[in-house]
Phi, psi and omega in degrees: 000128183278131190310172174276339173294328159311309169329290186316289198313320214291313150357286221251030184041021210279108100065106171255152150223179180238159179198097165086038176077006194233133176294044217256168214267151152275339163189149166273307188200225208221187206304290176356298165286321157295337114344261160359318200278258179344322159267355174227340174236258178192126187260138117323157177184161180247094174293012195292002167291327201306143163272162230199132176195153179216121175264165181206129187179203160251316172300358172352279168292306184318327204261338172269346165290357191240332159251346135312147164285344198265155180255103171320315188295344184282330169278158188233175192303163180043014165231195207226155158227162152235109210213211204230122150288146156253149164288205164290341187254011172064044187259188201244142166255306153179139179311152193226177170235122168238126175258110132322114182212068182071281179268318166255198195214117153259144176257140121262143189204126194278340162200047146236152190293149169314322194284325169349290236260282169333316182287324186286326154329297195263339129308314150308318145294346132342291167277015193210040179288343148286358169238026160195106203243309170264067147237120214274333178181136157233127183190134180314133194247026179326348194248007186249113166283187105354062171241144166248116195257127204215136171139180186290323187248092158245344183268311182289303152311312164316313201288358174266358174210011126213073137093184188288006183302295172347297207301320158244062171255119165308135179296111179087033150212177199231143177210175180247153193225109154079032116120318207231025171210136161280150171255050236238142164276128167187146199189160175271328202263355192090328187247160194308165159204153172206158176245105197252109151252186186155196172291153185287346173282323200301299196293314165329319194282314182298291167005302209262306169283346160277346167294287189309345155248351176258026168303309208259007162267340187071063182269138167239136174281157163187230168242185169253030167301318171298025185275317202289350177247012151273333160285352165286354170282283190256080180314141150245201156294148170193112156018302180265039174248159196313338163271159063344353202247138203269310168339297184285299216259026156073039178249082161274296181348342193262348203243134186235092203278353207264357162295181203260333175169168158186177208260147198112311201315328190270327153303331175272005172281314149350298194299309211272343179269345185259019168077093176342116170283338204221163180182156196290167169218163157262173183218134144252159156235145178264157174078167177253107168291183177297315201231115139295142164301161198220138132020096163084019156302147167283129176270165207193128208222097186074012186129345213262153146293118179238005209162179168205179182273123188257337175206172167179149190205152147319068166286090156340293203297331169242033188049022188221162176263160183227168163167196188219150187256102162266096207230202201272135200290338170317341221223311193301062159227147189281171190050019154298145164220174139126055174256165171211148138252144196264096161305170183322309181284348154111031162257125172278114176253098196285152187190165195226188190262165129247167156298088181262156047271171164239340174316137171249066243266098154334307202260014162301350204235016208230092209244131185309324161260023161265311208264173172186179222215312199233338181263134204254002192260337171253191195257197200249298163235170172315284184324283183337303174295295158009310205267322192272353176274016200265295212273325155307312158327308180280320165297313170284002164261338176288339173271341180236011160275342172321306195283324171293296192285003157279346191265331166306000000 
């Protein structure tokens, strides 16, 4: 039966793709504009692929401290961790979301389905049924979609439309809004973002008031296509990139070697003391080449082979080609040159290592209880206010150098 949120899309002729078996718009008008939306207004999108599960019990976290890397005990009601499943060789199976939420733990996850996320649940509990004994449900959470609000002013349209809370919820916690949806801030990308589930009739009603109050935000809706150019700006995990092993691809942050265990943890103990051979990097080209490097170019350091290409893309906003490097960990530092990738065709392409993000993320200028999109009495950004408190200045200095000379 198609959902009501599907209904809308289908309604406006909207562009699907399918992901993790659920159908969601791939673009509203185009990557481009929407890209755009996201770094400078506020984009919409329908995240409802994400897979969705709720464990409940007393034994909960235990049994979810042993299949995530990250430690669970450390959250508390209304917040979040964001962390990693592994397999037994310590490869990323995929990133999750675990929310705390008073009595259970809802799960997200961007890419395995809720029933997955359940099956790695209920096998784990299986082999360990005696050490986890108070579990009260595991279960798919199949009727609850997705919407995702994401950009510098997406926290100023929420407080409009559920209430001043929005404004100071902290990154990486959550609260319910309109009695039958979660909120949670948490986002990839750099810029505020949130995530509202819940049922999908629940959600359709939100759909229609976040277009209809973000109108005077130039809020866009849209798919998830604009994704391949803000992760190639703020890179995240993603299935196709060529490692697996969290070492190598430099999230030892996700991983909490100081637990008691979790699966994997003793082969990526391994990894990491006997030292990653290959590791990510960022990559520039100044300029648009004729041929971009592609996926699994060779990478190449005075003549040598070192590596390959894991993504590249064009950014307009920096003029520049960007991209990321799987290359020899000796070589994996930023500000490097006299690197090349060697195209298909047997064309040297020069490029050098970076820093990533490369994104020059708006809504670092962007702070909620100074700033505002629409009230014309604050400023807009951090520059803003600057330029106007700059312009106060100069007026109160032209005013009391006024008042010394009326006063001579």
């Amino acid at each position: 039966m198609t959902n009501p949120l599907m209904q809308h899309h289908q309604q406006h002729g909207v562009a699907m793709i399918e992901r993790n078996g659920v159908a969601v718009p791939a673009r509203y008008t185009t990557s481009e504009k929407e890209h755009l939306a996201v770094r400078k207004n506020i984009l919409l999108t329908d995240y409802s692929h994400f897979g969705k599960a709720k464990i409940s019990g007393e034994s909960a976290w235990e049994l979810l401290n042993l299949l995530v890397s990250g430690d669970v005990s450390w959250i508390r009601d209304e917040q979040a961790m964001y962390t990693l499943v592994l397999d037994e060789q310590g490869q990323i199976i995929t990133d999750l979301y675990i929310l705390c939420d008073e009595e259970a733990y809802i799960l997200f996850s961007e890419w395995v389905t809720g029933d997955a996320l359940c099956d790695m649940m209920q096998r784990l509990l299986s082999e360990h049924a005696e050490e986890f004994e108070d579990i009260d449900e595991i279960t798919a959470l199949n009727d609850w979609g997705m919407l995702h609000i994401e950009g510098p002013y997406s926290w100023e349209l929420l407080v409009e439309l559920y209430g001043m809370d929005i404004a100071g919820l902290p990154f990486q916690e959550h609260m319910h809004v309109d009695d039958d949806m979660l909120l949670l801030r948490a986002g990839k990308h750099g810029e505020f973002s949130y995530k509202l589930a819940g049922e999908y009739s629940a959600l359709a009603h939100a759909w229609q008031q976040l277009i209809e109050a973000g109108e005077k935000f130039d809020l866009s809706p849209g798919g998830i296509d604009y994704q391949h150019q803000v992760r190639l700006e703020n890179p995240c995990w993603q299935p196709s990139h060529i490692s697996r092993c969290p070492v190598e691809l430099q999230l030892q942050w996700m991983v909490r070697y100081d637990k008691e265990a979790f699966i994997g943890m003793a082969p990526l103990k391994e990894r990491l003391e006997a030292g990653p051979r290959r590791r990510i990097v960022g990559m520039v080209i100044d300029g648009q080449p004729d041929i971009l490097p592609q996926k699994g170019d060779e990478i190449l350091f005075d003549g040598e082979t070192i590596g390959e290409v894991i993504e590249c893309g064009y950014s307009a906003d920096l003029e520049k080609t960007i991209g990321r490097l799987f290359i020899d960990n000796a070589y994996a530092w930023a500000d490097l040159t006299h690197f090349s990738a060697r195209t298909a065709d047997g064309k040297l392409i020069s490029l050098q290592t970076a820093a990533v993000p490369f994104a020059r993320n708006y809504s670092f200028l962007v702070n909620p209880s100074e700033h505002s999109y629409i009230d014309s009495s604050r400023p807009r950004d951090l520059l803003q206010q600057l330029e106007w408190q700059k312009e106060r200045e100069e007026k109160e200095k032209a005013e009391a150098d006024a008042a010394v000379t009326a006063a001579e």
